[in-house]
């Protein structure tokens, strides 16, 4: 299913893949976010996805005029997790509004893992 936006010129169809890609790129701009995560259901293991696979850590569901987005992320150790999650939500909502004119968006951030960098 795709999101449809009607205007004076016609109808614009936006696929879930486009919404997921914009969400992933936007989220990666947030401080404290190490990367997107894909949960391996079979093993229950979170894996860090490369920049080419940003949308694989994101699930997009469209119900009527509402867009539901689940984002699986890995955060940096020592950063306040709740602040990172709030920043991701705010940044993604702003970007989707600016780029796609999507306003009715619910975003759920799932912290899959914490990564420790620069151990001394």
Short mmCIF file of C-alpha atoms in Angstrom, two decimals:
data_model
loop_
_atom_site.label_atom_id
_atom_site.label_comp_id
_atom_site.label_asym_id
_atom_site.label_seq_id
_atom_site.Cartn_x
_atom_site.Cartn_y
_atom_site.Cartn_z
CA UNK A 1 0.00 0.00 0.00
CA UNK A 2 1.15 3.55 -0.70
CA UNK A 3 0.31 6.94 0.74
CA UNK A 4 -1.73 9.15 -1.58
CA UNK A 5 -1.68 12.93 -1.50
CA UNK A 6 -4.21 14.77 -3.65
CA UNK A 7 -3.74 18.36 -4.74
CA UNK A 8 -4.92 20.70 -7.51
CA UNK A 9 -2.55 19.13 -10.03
CA UNK A 10 -3.47 15.50 -9.37
CA UNK A 11 -2.53 12.65 -7.06
CA UNK A 12 0.92 11.88 -5.69
CA UNK A 13 1.70 8.30 -4.68
CA UNK A 14 4.41 7.81 -2.04
CA UNK A 15 5.63 4.27 -1.39
CA UNK A 16 6.47 2.91 2.05
CA UNK A 17 10.06 2.44 0.87
CA UNK A 18 10.40 6.18 0.23
CA UNK A 19 9.00 7.00 3.67
CA UNK A 20 11.39 4.48 5.25
CA UNK A 21 14.42 5.84 3.37
CA UNK A 22 13.68 9.45 4.34
CA UNK A 23 13.07 8.34 7.92
CA UNK A 24 16.41 6.50 8.06
CA UNK A 25 18.45 9.34 6.60
CA UNK A 26 16.75 11.88 8.86
CA UNK A 27 17.24 9.76 12.00
CA UNK A 28 20.94 9.25 11.29
CA UNK A 29 21.46 13.02 11.56
CA UNK A 30 20.59 12.90 15.28
CA UNK A 31 23.32 13.16 17.92
CA UNK A 32 23.86 10.00 19.96
CA UNK A 33 22.54 7.64 17.31
CA UNK A 34 25.15 5.09 16.24
CA UNK A 35 23.05 3.41 13.60
CA UNK A 36 19.91 1.59 12.60
CA UNK A 37 19.33 -1.92 13.79
CA UNK A 38 17.68 -4.93 12.26
CA UNK A 39 16.49 -7.50 14.73
CA UNK A 40 17.26 -11.02 13.68
CA UNK A 41 14.08 -12.69 14.89
CA UNK A 42 15.55 -16.17 14.70
CA UNK A 43 18.50 -15.42 17.00
CA UNK A 44 17.14 -12.41 18.87
CA UNK A 45 20.32 -10.53 17.97
CA UNK A 46 20.50 -6.87 16.96
CA UNK A 47 22.86 -6.08 14.13
CA UNK A 48 24.16 -2.70 13.08
CA UNK A 49 23.14 -1.87 9.52
CA UNK A 50 25.34 0.02 7.11
CA UNK A 51 24.30 3.25 5.45
CA UNK A 52 22.95 1.34 2.43
CA UNK A 53 20.47 -0.55 4.62
CA UNK A 54 19.02 2.29 6.69
CA UNK A 55 15.44 1.53 5.74
CA UNK A 56 15.73 -2.12 6.84
CA UNK A 57 15.62 -1.04 10.49
CA UNK A 58 12.35 0.78 9.83
CA UNK A 59 8.82 -0.54 9.50
CA UNK A 60 6.18 1.66 7.85
CA UNK A 61 2.47 0.93 8.06
CA UNK A 62 -0.27 3.03 6.50
CA UNK A 63 -3.75 2.94 8.03
CA UNK A 64 -6.12 5.32 6.31
CA UNK A 65 -4.64 8.81 6.58
CA UNK A 66 -2.26 7.83 9.40
CA UNK A 67 1.35 6.70 8.90
CA UNK A 68 2.81 4.45 11.62
CA UNK A 69 6.60 4.16 11.76
CA UNK A 70 8.73 1.91 13.98
CA UNK A 71 12.43 2.75 14.08
CA UNK A 72 14.98 0.31 15.53
CA UNK A 73 18.13 2.11 16.63
CA UNK A 74 21.45 1.64 18.39
CA UNK A 75 22.56 4.49 20.65
CA UNK A 76 25.95 5.52 21.94
CA UNK A 77 26.89 4.64 25.52
CA UNK A 78 26.85 7.62 27.89
CA UNK A 79 24.16 9.56 26.03
CA UNK A 80 20.72 9.98 27.62
CA UNK A 81 18.64 7.40 25.76
CA UNK A 82 15.31 9.21 26.20
CA UNK A 83 16.77 12.40 24.68
CA UNK A 84 18.08 10.51 21.66
CA UNK A 85 14.65 8.93 21.14
CA UNK A 86 12.86 12.29 21.46
CA UNK A 87 15.33 13.92 19.05
CA UNK A 88 14.80 11.13 16.51
CA UNK A 89 11.01 11.50 16.74
CA UNK A 90 11.14 15.29 16.39
CA UNK A 91 13.65 15.22 13.51
CA UNK A 92 11.78 12.54 11.54
CA UNK A 93 8.39 14.23 12.00
CA UNK A 94 9.85 17.57 10.87
CA UNK A 95 11.55 16.04 7.83
CA UNK A 96 8.47 14.08 6.73
CA UNK A 97 6.35 17.23 7.07
CA UNK A 98 8.81 19.33 5.07
CA UNK A 99 9.56 16.80 2.32
CA UNK A 100 6.30 14.88 1.92
CA UNK A 101 3.75 17.10 3.70
CA UNK A 102 2.89 14.21 6.03
CA UNK A 103 1.34 15.44 9.27
CA UNK A 104 -0.52 12.49 10.75
CA UNK A 105 2.53 10.41 11.69
CA UNK A 106 3.04 8.20 14.76
CA UNK A 107 6.65 7.24 15.43
CA UNK A 108 7.82 4.50 17.80
CA UNK A 109 11.53 4.31 18.58
CA UNK A 110 12.85 0.94 19.74
CA UNK A 111 16.27 1.05 21.38
CA UNK A 112 17.75 -2.28 20.29
CA UNK A 113 21.25 -1.88 21.68
CA UNK A 114 23.85 0.43 23.18
CA UNK A 115 27.27 0.63 21.60
CA UNK A 116 30.41 1.49 23.52
CA UNK A 117 32.98 3.37 21.49
CA UNK A 118 36.50 4.48 22.38
CA UNK A 119 37.14 2.20 25.35
CA UNK A 120 40.31 3.37 27.12
#
